[in-house]
Amino acid sequence: MLRDPHFVRTIVLLLEVETGDRDGDGDSGGEDAVDREGSVLGVVLNRPGTVAVGDVLAAWGPAVSAPAVLFEGGPVSPESAVAVGRLSDPRAGDPVGWRALDEATGLVDLDTPTELVGPALAGLRIYAGYAGWSWSQLLGEIAEGAWYVVPSVPEDLLVEDPAALWRQVLGRQPGDLAWLATWPADPTQN
């Protein structure tokens, strides 16, 4: 079980996954010079902070979804900001400053003027820092049971009550995994 306090009861949205297998042979190592260690980047969706976005990124304050605070994205580069948003109408095309992750979710370049990208967004969250692993590190943590890999739904990114997201995500999973949603944060208080 993962005991790092940065990740206890967290939901991490993976933003970038590079396996290191650049030549597609299923092997990220060995003698093949084009293979290298991959990396995985993500943000913690359910750790709202206490600093208002408008206090540190004034132009973006009105554009973010409630709660309008910086979220703790992870322990890597906490002085940096990562913006993740959802498009109102993905068929309308990608706005300036947008890097698509899927059909409607993407990264927003915070150097882009808000008036160019803001109107296209259904919602936006800004994260201080991010989570990062080497590919082999994350695979090892998954193998030892530190993480459960489950599909996300579009609503996860902009959920109104981020503190409830961990229970919501686990609760919608099939089988025994749904039971984890009922575990108390402090088992001594059960």
JSON list of C-alpha atoms in Angstrom, two decimals:
[
{"chain": "A", "resi": 1, "resn": "MET", "atom": "CA", "xyz": [0.00, 0.00, 0.00]},
{"chain": "A", "resi": 2, "resn": "LEU", "atom": "CA", "xyz": [1.24, 3.46, -0.89]},
{"chain": "A", "resi": 3, "resn": "ARG", "atom": "CA", "xyz": [2.01, 5.52, 2.20]},
{"chain": "A", "resi": 4, "resn": "ASP", "atom": "CA", "xyz": [3.32, 8.71, 0.59]},
{"chain": "A", "resi": 5, "resn": "PRO", "atom": "CA", "xyz": [1.13, 11.48, 2.10]},
{"chain": "A", "resi": 6, "resn": "HIS", "atom": "CA", "xyz": [1.02, 13.24, -1.27]},
{"chain": "A", "resi": 7, "resn": "PHE", "atom": "CA", "xyz": [-1.03, 10.37, -2.67]},
{"chain": "A", "resi": 8, "resn": "VAL", "atom": "CA", "xyz": [-3.17, 8.97, 0.16]},
{"chain": "A", "resi": 9, "resn": "ARG", "atom": "CA", "xyz": [-6.76, 8.69, -1.12]},
{"chain": "A", "resi": 10, "resn": "THR", "atom": "CA", "xyz": [-6.02, 10.57, -4.30]},
{"chain": "A", "resi": 11, "resn": "ILE", "atom": "CA", "xyz": [-7.37, 10.37, -7.80]},
{"chain": "A", "resi": 12, "resn": "VAL", "atom": "CA", "xyz": [-4.64, 11.07, -10.36]},
{"chain": "A", "resi": 13, "resn": "LEU", "atom": "CA", "xyz": [-5.50, 11.96, -13.94]},
{"chain": "A", "resi": 14, "resn": "LEU", "atom": "CA", "xyz": [-2.68, 10.83, -16.22]},
{"chain": "A", "resi": 15, "resn": "LEU", "atom": "CA", "xyz": [-1.79, 13.55, -18.69]},
{"chain": "A", "resi": 16, "resn": "GLU", "atom": "CA", "xyz": [1.17, 12.03, -20.48]},
{"chain": "A", "resi": 17, "resn": "VAL", "atom": "CA", "xyz": [2.35, 8.44, -20.67]},
{"chain": "A", "resi": 18, "resn": "GLU", "atom": "CA", "xyz": [5.57, 7.53, -22.45]},
{"chain": "A", "resi": 19, "resn": "THR", "atom": "CA", "xyz": [6.41, 3.85, -22.09]},
{"chain": "A", "resi": 20, "resn": "GLY", "atom": "CA", "xyz": [9.92, 4.24, -23.44]},
{"chain": "A", "resi": 21, "resn": "ASP", "atom": "CA", "xyz": [9.19, 1.73, -26.21]},
{"chain": "A", "resi": 22, "resn": "ARG", "atom": "CA", "xyz": [9.74, 4.14, -29.07]},
{"chain": "A", "resi": 23, "resn": "ASP", "atom": "CA", "xyz": [10.27, 1.50, -31.73]},
{"chain": "A", "resi": 24, "resn": "GLY", "atom": "CA", "xyz": [7.18, -0.55, -30.83]},
{"chain": "A", "resi": 25, "resn": "ASP", "atom": "CA", "xyz": [9.01, -3.81, -30.12]},
{"chain": "A", "resi": 26, "resn": "GLY", "atom": "CA", "xyz": [7.45, -4.19, -26.66]},
{"chain": "A", "resi": 27, "resn": "ASP", "atom": "CA", "xyz": [10.79, -3.64, -24.94]},
{"chain": "A", "resi": 28, "resn": "SER", "atom": "CA", "xyz": [11.87, -0.31, -23.46]},
{"chain": "A", "resi": 29, "resn": "GLY", "atom": "CA", "xyz": [15.40, -1.41, -22.75]},
{"chain": "A", "resi": 30, "resn": "GLY", "atom": "CA", "xyz": [18.04, -3.78, -23.95]},
{"chain": "A", "resi": 31, "resn": "GLU", "atom": "CA", "xyz": [20.46, -3.15, -26.75]},
{"chain": "A", "resi": 32, "resn": "ASP", "atom": "CA", "xyz": [18.07, -1.21, -28.95]},
{"chain": "A", "resi": 33, "resn": "ALA", "atom": "CA", "xyz": [19.34, 2.37, -28.95]},
{"chain": "A", "resi": 34, "resn": "VAL", "atom": "CA", "xyz": [15.96, 3.96, -29.69]},
{"chain": "A", "resi": 35, "resn": "ASP", "atom": "CA", "xyz": [14.37, 2.59, -26.52]},
{"chain": "A", "resi": 36, "resn": "ARG", "atom": "CA", "xyz": [14.74, 4.48, -23.23]},
{"chain": "A", "resi": 37, "resn": "GLU", "atom": "CA", "xyz": [13.07, 4.74, -19.84]},
{"chain": "A", "resi": 38, "resn": "GLY", "atom": "CA", "xyz": [9.62, 6.24, -20.24]},
{"chain": "A", "resi": 39, "resn": "SER", "atom": "CA", "xyz": [7.85, 8.71, -18.01]},
{"chain": "A", "resi": 40, "resn": "VAL", "atom": "CA", "xyz": [4.35, 9.33, -16.71]},
{"chain": "A", "resi": 41, "resn": "LEU", "atom": "CA", "xyz": [2.90, 12.71, -15.68]},
{"chain": "A", "resi": 42, "resn": "GLY", "atom": "CA", "xyz": [-0.41, 13.43, -14.01]},
{"chain": "A", "resi": 43, "resn": "VAL", "atom": "CA", "xyz": [-2.27, 15.72, -11.63]},
{"chain": "A", "resi": 44, "resn": "VAL", "atom": "CA", "xyz": [-4.11, 14.95, -8.41]},
{"chain": "A", "resi": 45, "resn": "LEU", "atom": "CA", "xyz": [-7.77, 15.85, -9.03]},
{"chain": "A", "resi": 46, "resn": "ASN", "atom": "CA", "xyz": [-9.06, 15.83, -5.46]},
{"chain": "A", "resi": 47, "resn": "ARG", "atom": "CA", "xyz": [-6.71, 18.10, -3.49]},
{"chain": "A", "resi": 48, "resn": "PRO", "atom": "CA", "xyz": [-8.03, 21.66, -3.61]},
{"chain": "A", "resi": 49, "resn": "GLY", "atom": "CA", "xyz": [-5.68, 24.15, -2.00]},
{"chain": "A", "resi": 50, "resn": "THR", "atom": "CA", "xyz": [-6.47, 27.34, -0.12]},
{"chain": "A", "resi": 51, "resn": "VAL", "atom": "CA", "xyz": [-5.00, 29.94, -2.49]},
{"chain": "A", "resi": 52, "resn": "ALA", "atom": "CA", "xyz": [-7.47, 31.56, -4.87]},
{"chain": "A", "resi": 53, "resn": "VAL", "atom": "CA", "xyz": [-6.40, 31.30, -8.52]},
{"chain": "A", "resi": 54, "resn": "GLY", "atom": "CA", "xyz": [-7.15, 35.01, -8.94]},
{"chain": "A", "resi": 55, "resn": "ASP", "atom": "CA", "xyz": [-4.60, 35.84, -6.24]},
{"chain": "A", "resi": 56, "resn": "VAL", "atom": "CA", "xyz": [-1.71, 34.34, -8.22]},
{"chain": "A", "resi": 57, "resn": "LEU", "atom": "CA", "xyz": [-2.97, 34.25, -11.82]},
{"chain": "A", "resi": 58, "resn": "ALA", "atom": "CA", "xyz": [-5.33, 37.22, -11.92]},
{"chain": "A", "resi": 59, "resn": "ALA", "atom": "CA", "xyz": [-6.40, 36.83, -15.55]},
{"chain": "A", "resi": 60, "resn": "TRP", "atom": "CA", "xyz": [-7.38, 33.20, -14.99]},
{"chain": "A", "resi": 61, "resn": "GLY", "atom": "CA", "xyz": [-9.37, 33.71, -11.77]},
{"chain": "A", "resi": 62, "resn": "PRO", "atom": "CA", "xyz": [-12.71, 34.28, -13.54]},
{"chain": "A", "resi": 63, "resn": "ALA", "atom": "CA", "xyz": [-12.08, 31.39, -15.97]},
{"chain": "A", "resi": 64, "resn": "VAL", "atom": "CA", "xyz": [-11.64, 28.54, -13.49]},
{"chain": "A", "resi": 65, "resn": "SER", "atom": "CA", "xyz": [-14.38, 26.26, -12.22]},
{"chain": "A", "resi": 66, "resn": "ALA", "atom": "CA", "xyz": [-15.50, 26.25, -8.60]},
{"chain": "A", "resi": 67, "resn": "PRO", "atom": "CA", "xyz": [-13.85, 25.88, -6.23]},
{"chain": "A", "resi": 68, "resn": "ALA", "atom": "CA", "xyz": [-11.73, 28.67, -7.75]},
{"chain": "A", "resi": 69, "resn": "VAL", "atom": "CA", "xyz": [-8.53, 27.69, -5.95]},
{"chain": "A", "resi": 70, "resn": "LEU", "atom": "CA", "xyz": [-5.20, 26.26, -7.01]},
{"chain": "A", "resi": 71, "resn": "PHE", "atom": "CA", "xyz": [-5.29, 22.49, -6.65]},
{"chain": "A", "resi": 72, "resn": "GLU", "atom": "CA", "xyz": [-2.29, 20.57, -5.34]},
{"chain": "A", "resi": 73, "resn": "GLY", "atom": "CA", "xyz": [-1.35, 18.75, -8.53]},
{"chain": "A", "resi": 74, "resn": "GLY", "atom": "CA", "xyz": [1.49, 16.76, -7.00]},
{"chain": "A", "resi": 75, "resn": "PRO", "atom": "CA", "xyz": [4.88, 17.03, -5.36]},
{"chain": "A", "resi": 76, "resn": "VAL", "atom": "CA", "xyz": [6.90, 17.76, -8.52]},
{"chain": "A", "resi": 77, "resn": "SER", "atom": "CA", "xyz": [7.57, 21.45, -9.30]},
{"chain": "A", "resi": 78, "resn": "PRO", "atom": "CA", "xyz": [4.91, 22.88, -6.94]},
{"chain": "A", "resi": 79, "resn": "GLU", "atom": "CA", "xyz": [5.91, 26.38, -8.05]},
{"chain": "A", "resi": 80, "resn": "SER", "atom": "CA", "xyz": [4.76, 25.61, -11.61]},
{"chain": "A", "resi": 81, "resn": "ALA", "atom": "CA", "xyz": [1.17, 25.59, -12.85]},
{"chain": "A", "resi": 82, "resn": "VAL", "atom": "CA", "xyz": [-0.62, 23.02, -15.00]},
{"chain": "A", "resi": 83, "resn": "ALA", "atom": "CA", "xyz": [-4.03, 23.92, -16.44]},
{"chain": "A", "resi": 84, "resn": "VAL", "atom": "CA", "xyz": [-6.45, 21.18, -17.50]},
{"chain": "A", "resi": 85, "resn": "GLY", "atom": "CA", "xyz": [-9.79, 22.00, -19.08]},
{"chain": "A", "resi": 86, "resn": "ARG", "atom": "CA", "xyz": [-12.82, 20.65, -20.91]},
{"chain": "A", "resi": 87, "resn": "LEU", "atom": "CA", "xyz": [-14.14, 22.08, -24.15]},
{"chain": "A", "resi": 88, "resn": "SER", "atom": "CA", "xyz": [-17.76, 23.20, -24.40]},
{"chain": "A", "resi": 89, "resn": "ASP", "atom": "CA", "xyz": [-18.02, 21.92, -27.96]},
{"chain": "A", "resi": 90, "resn": "PRO", "atom": "CA", "xyz": [-15.18, 19.65, -29.12]},
{"chain": "A", "resi": 91, "resn": "ARG", "atom": "CA", "xyz": [-16.55, 19.77, -32.68]},
{"chain": "A", "resi": 92, "resn": "ALA", "atom": "CA", "xyz": [-15.79, 23.51, -32.86]},
{"chain": "A", "resi": 93, "resn": "GLY", "atom": "CA", "xyz": [-12.07, 22.81, -33.12]},
{"chain": "A", "resi": 94, "resn": "ASP", "atom": "CA", "xyz": [-9.20, 23.42, -30.75]},
{"chain": "A", "resi": 95, "resn": "PRO", "atom": "CA", "xyz": [-8.80, 26.96, -29.44]},
{"chain": "A", "resi": 96, "resn": "VAL", "atom": "CA", "xyz": [-5.46, 28.76, -29.37]},
{"chain": "A", "resi": 97, "resn": "GLY", "atom": "CA", "xyz": [-3.32, 27.51, -26.49]},
{"chain": "A", "resi": 98, "resn": "TRP", "atom": "CA", "xyz": [-5.02, 24.09, -26.33]},
{"chain": "A", "resi": 99, "resn": "ARG", "atom": "CA", "xyz": [-3.26, 20.70, -26.37]},
{"chain": "A", "resi": 100, "resn": "ALA", "atom": "CA", "xyz": [-5.82, 17.90, -26.61]},
{"chain": "A", "resi": 101, "resn": "LEU", "atom": "CA", "xyz": [-5.59, 14.88, -24.31]},
{"chain": "A", "resi": 102, "resn": "ASP", "atom": "CA", "xyz": [-8.79, 13.34, -25.63]},
{"chain": "A", "resi": 103, "resn": "GLU", "atom": "CA", "xyz": [-11.79, 14.60, -27.57]},
{"chain": "A", "resi": 104, "resn": "ALA", "atom": "CA", "xyz": [-12.85, 17.21, -25.00]},
{"chain": "A", "resi": 105, "resn": "THR", "atom": "CA", "xyz": [-10.11, 17.31, -22.33]},
{"chain": "A", "resi": 106, "resn": "GLY", "atom": "CA", "xyz": [-6.82, 19.09, -22.75]},
{"chain": "A", "resi": 107, "resn": "LEU", "atom": "CA", "xyz": [-4.02, 21.19, -21.38]},
{"chain": "A", "resi": 108, "resn": "VAL", "atom": "CA", "xyz": [-4.31, 24.96, -21.55]},
{"chain": "A", "resi": 109, "resn": "ASP", "atom": "CA", "xyz": [-1.24, 27.13, -22.08]},
{"chain": "A", "resi": 110, "resn": "LEU", "atom": "CA", "xyz": [-1.50, 29.76, -19.34]},
{"chain": "A", "resi": 111, "resn": "ASP", "atom": "CA", "xyz": [0.49, 32.21, -21.49]},
{"chain": "A", "resi": 112, "resn": "THR", "atom": "CA", "xyz": [-2.45, 32.31, -23.90]},
{"chain": "A", "resi": 113, "resn": "PRO", "atom": "CA", "xyz": [-4.72, 35.35, -23.38]},
{"chain": "A", "resi": 114, "resn": "THR", "atom": "CA", "xyz": [-7.85, 34.18, -21.57]},
{"chain": "A", "resi": 115, "resn": "GLU", "atom": "CA", "xyz": [-10.09, 35.85, -24.14]},
{"chain": "A", "resi": 116, "resn": "LEU", "atom": "CA", "xyz": [-8.73, 33.50, -26.82]},
{"chain": "A", "resi": 117, "resn": "VAL", "atom": "CA", "xyz": [-9.28, 30.20, -25.01]},
{"chain": "A", "resi": 118, "resn": "GLY", "atom": "CA", "xyz": [-11.72, 30.95, -22.17]},
{"chain": "A", "resi": 119, "resn": "PRO", "atom": "CA", "xyz": [-14.92, 31.15, -24.25]},
{"chain": "A", "resi": 120, "resn": "ALA", "atom": "CA", "xyz": [-14.30, 27.64, -25.64]},
{"chain": "A", "resi": 121, "resn": "LEU", "atom": "CA", "xyz": [-14.06, 26.05, -22.20]},
{"chain": "A", "resi": 122, "resn": "ALA", "atom": "CA", "xyz": [-16.80, 24.26, -20.27]},
{"chain": "A", "resi": 123, "resn": "GLY", "atom": "CA", "xyz": [-14.51, 24.27, -17.25]},
{"chain": "A", "resi": 124, "resn": "LEU", "atom": "CA", "xyz": [-10.92, 24.67, -16.13]},
{"chain": "A", "resi": 125, "resn": "ARG", "atom": "CA", "xyz": [-8.77, 23.68, -13.16]},
{"chain": "A", "resi": 126, "resn": "ILE", "atom": "CA", "xyz": [-5.27, 24.93, -12.40]},
{"chain": "A", "resi": 127, "resn": "TYR", "atom": "CA", "xyz": [-2.84, 22.76, -10.47]},
{"chain": "A", "resi": 128, "resn": "ALA", "atom": "CA", "xyz": [0.27, 23.78, -8.57]},
{"chain": "A", "resi": 129, "resn": "GLY", "atom": "CA", "xyz": [2.79, 21.10, -9.46]},
{"chain": "A", "resi": 130, "resn": "TYR", "atom": "CA", "xyz": [2.22, 17.65, -10.83]},
{"chain": "A", "resi": 131, "resn": "ALA", "atom": "CA", "xyz": [2.90, 14.00, -10.13]},
{"chain": "A", "resi": 132, "resn": "GLY", "atom": "CA", "xyz": [5.61, 12.18, -12.03]},
{"chain": "A", "resi": 133, "resn": "TRP", "atom": "CA", "xyz": [7.07, 8.69, -12.26]},
{"chain": "A", "resi": 134, "resn": "SER", "atom": "CA", "xyz": [9.43, 6.78, -14.45]},
{"chain": "A", "resi": 135, "resn": "TRP", "atom": "CA", "xyz": [7.52, 4.18, -16.46]},
{"chain": "A", "resi": 136, "resn": "SER", "atom": "CA", "xyz": [9.16, 1.31, -14.58]},
{"chain": "A", "resi": 137, "resn": "GLN", "atom": "CA", "xyz": [8.53, 2.97, -11.19]},
{"chain": "A", "resi": 138, "resn": "LEU", "atom": "CA", "xyz": [4.80, 3.31, -11.86]},
{"chain": "A", "resi": 139, "resn": "LEU", "atom": "CA", "xyz": [4.54, -0.25, -13.20]},
{"chain": "A", "resi": 140, "resn": "GLY", "atom": "CA", "xyz": [6.25, -1.48, -10.02]},
{"chain": "A", "resi": 141, "resn": "GLU", "atom": "CA", "xyz": [3.89, 0.49, -7.77]},
{"chain": "A", "resi": 142, "resn": "ILE", "atom": "CA", "xyz": [0.87, -0.86, -9.66]},
{"chain": "A", "resi": 143, "resn": "ALA", "atom": "CA", "xyz": [2.22, -4.42, -9.39]},
{"chain": "A", "resi": 144, "resn": "GLU", "atom": "CA", "xyz": [2.62, -4.11, -5.62]},
{"chain": "A", "resi": 145, "resn": "GLY", "atom": "CA", "xyz": [-0.98, -2.88, -5.28]},
{"chain": "A", "resi": 146, "resn": "ALA", "atom": "CA", "xyz": [-0.21, 0.75, -4.49]},
{"chain": "A", "resi": 147, "resn": "TRP", "atom": "CA", "xyz": [-2.45, 2.02, -7.31]},
{"chain": "A", "resi": 148, "resn": "TYR", "atom": "CA", "xyz": [-5.67, 0.97, -8.97]},
{"chain": "A", "resi": 149, "resn": "VAL", "atom": "CA", "xyz": [-5.90, 1.88, -12.64]},
{"chain": "A", "resi": 150, "resn": "VAL", "atom": "CA", "xyz": [-9.50, 2.64, -13.58]},
{"chain": "A", "resi": 151, "resn": "PRO", "atom": "CA", "xyz": [-11.16, 4.59, -16.39]},
{"chain": "A", "resi": 152, "resn": "SER", "atom": "CA", "xyz": [-12.12, 8.18, -15.77]},
{"chain": "A", "resi": 153, "resn": "VAL", "atom": "CA", "xyz": [-15.35, 9.86, -16.75]},
{"chain": "A", "resi": 154, "resn": "PRO", "atom": "CA", "xyz": [-15.53, 13.45, -18.03]},
{"chain": "A", "resi": 155, "resn": "GLU", "atom": "CA", "xyz": [-17.15, 14.69, -14.81]},
{"chain": "A", "resi": 156, "resn": "ASP", "atom": "CA", "xyz": [-14.13, 13.65, -12.70]},
{"chain": "A", "resi": 157, "resn": "LEU", "atom": "CA", "xyz": [-12.11, 16.68, -13.79]},
{"chain": "A", "resi": 158, "resn": "LEU", "atom": "CA", "xyz": [-14.64, 19.31, -12.73]},
{"chain": "A", "resi": 159, "resn": "VAL", "atom": "CA", "xyz": [-16.50, 17.59, -9.91]},
{"chain": "A", "resi": 160, "resn": "GLU", "atom": "CA", "xyz": [-18.18, 20.12, -7.59]},
{"chain": "A", "resi": 161, "resn": "ASP", "atom": "CA", "xyz": [-17.00, 18.40, -4.41]},
{"chain": "A", "resi": 162, "resn": "PRO", "atom": "CA", "xyz": [-13.40, 17.28, -4.98]},
{"chain": "A", "resi": 163, "resn": "ALA", "atom": "CA", "xyz": [-13.18, 15.81, -1.46]},
{"chain": "A", "resi": 164, "resn": "ALA", "atom": "CA", "xyz": [-15.84, 13.24, -2.42]},
{"chain": "A", "resi": 165, "resn": "LEU", "atom": "CA", "xyz": [-14.15, 12.22, -5.69]},
{"chain": "A", "resi": 166, "resn": "TRP", "atom": "CA", "xyz": [-12.13, 9.32, -4.25]},
{"chain": "A", "resi": 167, "resn": "ARG", "atom": "CA", "xyz": [-15.28, 7.63, -2.93]},
{"chain": "A", "resi": 168, "resn": "GLN", "atom": "CA", "xyz": [-17.20, 8.39, -6.14]},
{"chain": "A", "resi": 169, "resn": "VAL", "atom": "CA", "xyz": [-14.56, 6.90, -8.44]},
{"chain": "A", "resi": 170, "resn": "LEU", "atom": "CA", "xyz": [-14.12, 3.74, -6.36]},
{"chain": "A", "resi": 171, "resn": "GLY", "atom": "CA", "xyz": [-17.86, 3.41, -5.78]},
{"chain": "A", "resi": 172, "resn": "ARG", "atom": "CA", "xyz": [-18.59, 3.13, -9.50]},
{"chain": "A", "resi": 173, "resn": "GLN", "atom": "CA", "xyz": [-16.05, 0.32, -10.03]},
{"chain": "A", "resi": 174, "resn": "PRO", "atom": "CA", "xyz": [-17.17, -3.29, -10.41]},
{"chain": "A", "resi": 175, "resn": "GLY", "atom": "CA", "xyz": [-16.63, -6.01, -7.83]},
{"chain": "A", "resi": 176, "resn": "ASP", "atom": "CA", "xyz": [-14.57, -5.74, -4.68]},
{"chain": "A", "resi": 177, "resn": "LEU", "atom": "CA", "xyz": [-12.97, -2.44, -5.65]},
{"chain": "A", "resi": 178, "resn": "ALA", "atom": "CA", "xyz": [-16.25, -0.64, -4.93]},
{"chain": "A", "resi": 179, "resn": "TRP", "atom": "CA", "xyz": [-15.99, -1.76, -1.30]},
{"chain": "A", "resi": 180, "resn": "LEU", "atom": "CA", "xyz": [-12.91, 0.43, -0.83]},
{"chain": "A", "resi": 181, "resn": "ALA", "atom": "CA", "xyz": [-15.16, 3.47, -1.17]},
{"chain": "A", "resi": 182, "resn": "THR", "atom": "CA", "xyz": [-16.70, 2.55, 2.18]},
{"chain": "A", "resi": 183, "resn": "TRP", "atom": "CA", "xyz": [-13.40, 2.40, 4.09]},
{"chain": "A", "resi": 184, "resn": "PRO", "atom": "CA", "xyz": [-13.09, 5.13, 6.72]},
{"chain": "A", "resi": 185, "resn": "ALA", "atom": "CA", "xyz": [-10.13, 7.52, 6.45]},
{"chain": "A", "resi": 186, "resn": "ASP", "atom": "CA", "xyz": [-9.16, 6.52, 9.99]},
{"chain": "A", "resi": 187, "resn": "PRO", "atom": "CA", "xyz": [-9.87, 2.80, 10.58]},
{"chain": "A", "resi": 188, "resn": "THR", "atom": "CA", "xyz": [-9.67, 3.32, 14.36]},
{"chain": "A", "resi": 189, "resn": "GLN", "atom": "CA", "xyz": [-12.84, 5.41, 14.06]},
{"chain": "A", "resi": 190, "resn": "ASN", "atom": "CA", "xyz": [-14.77, 2.61, 12.36]}
]
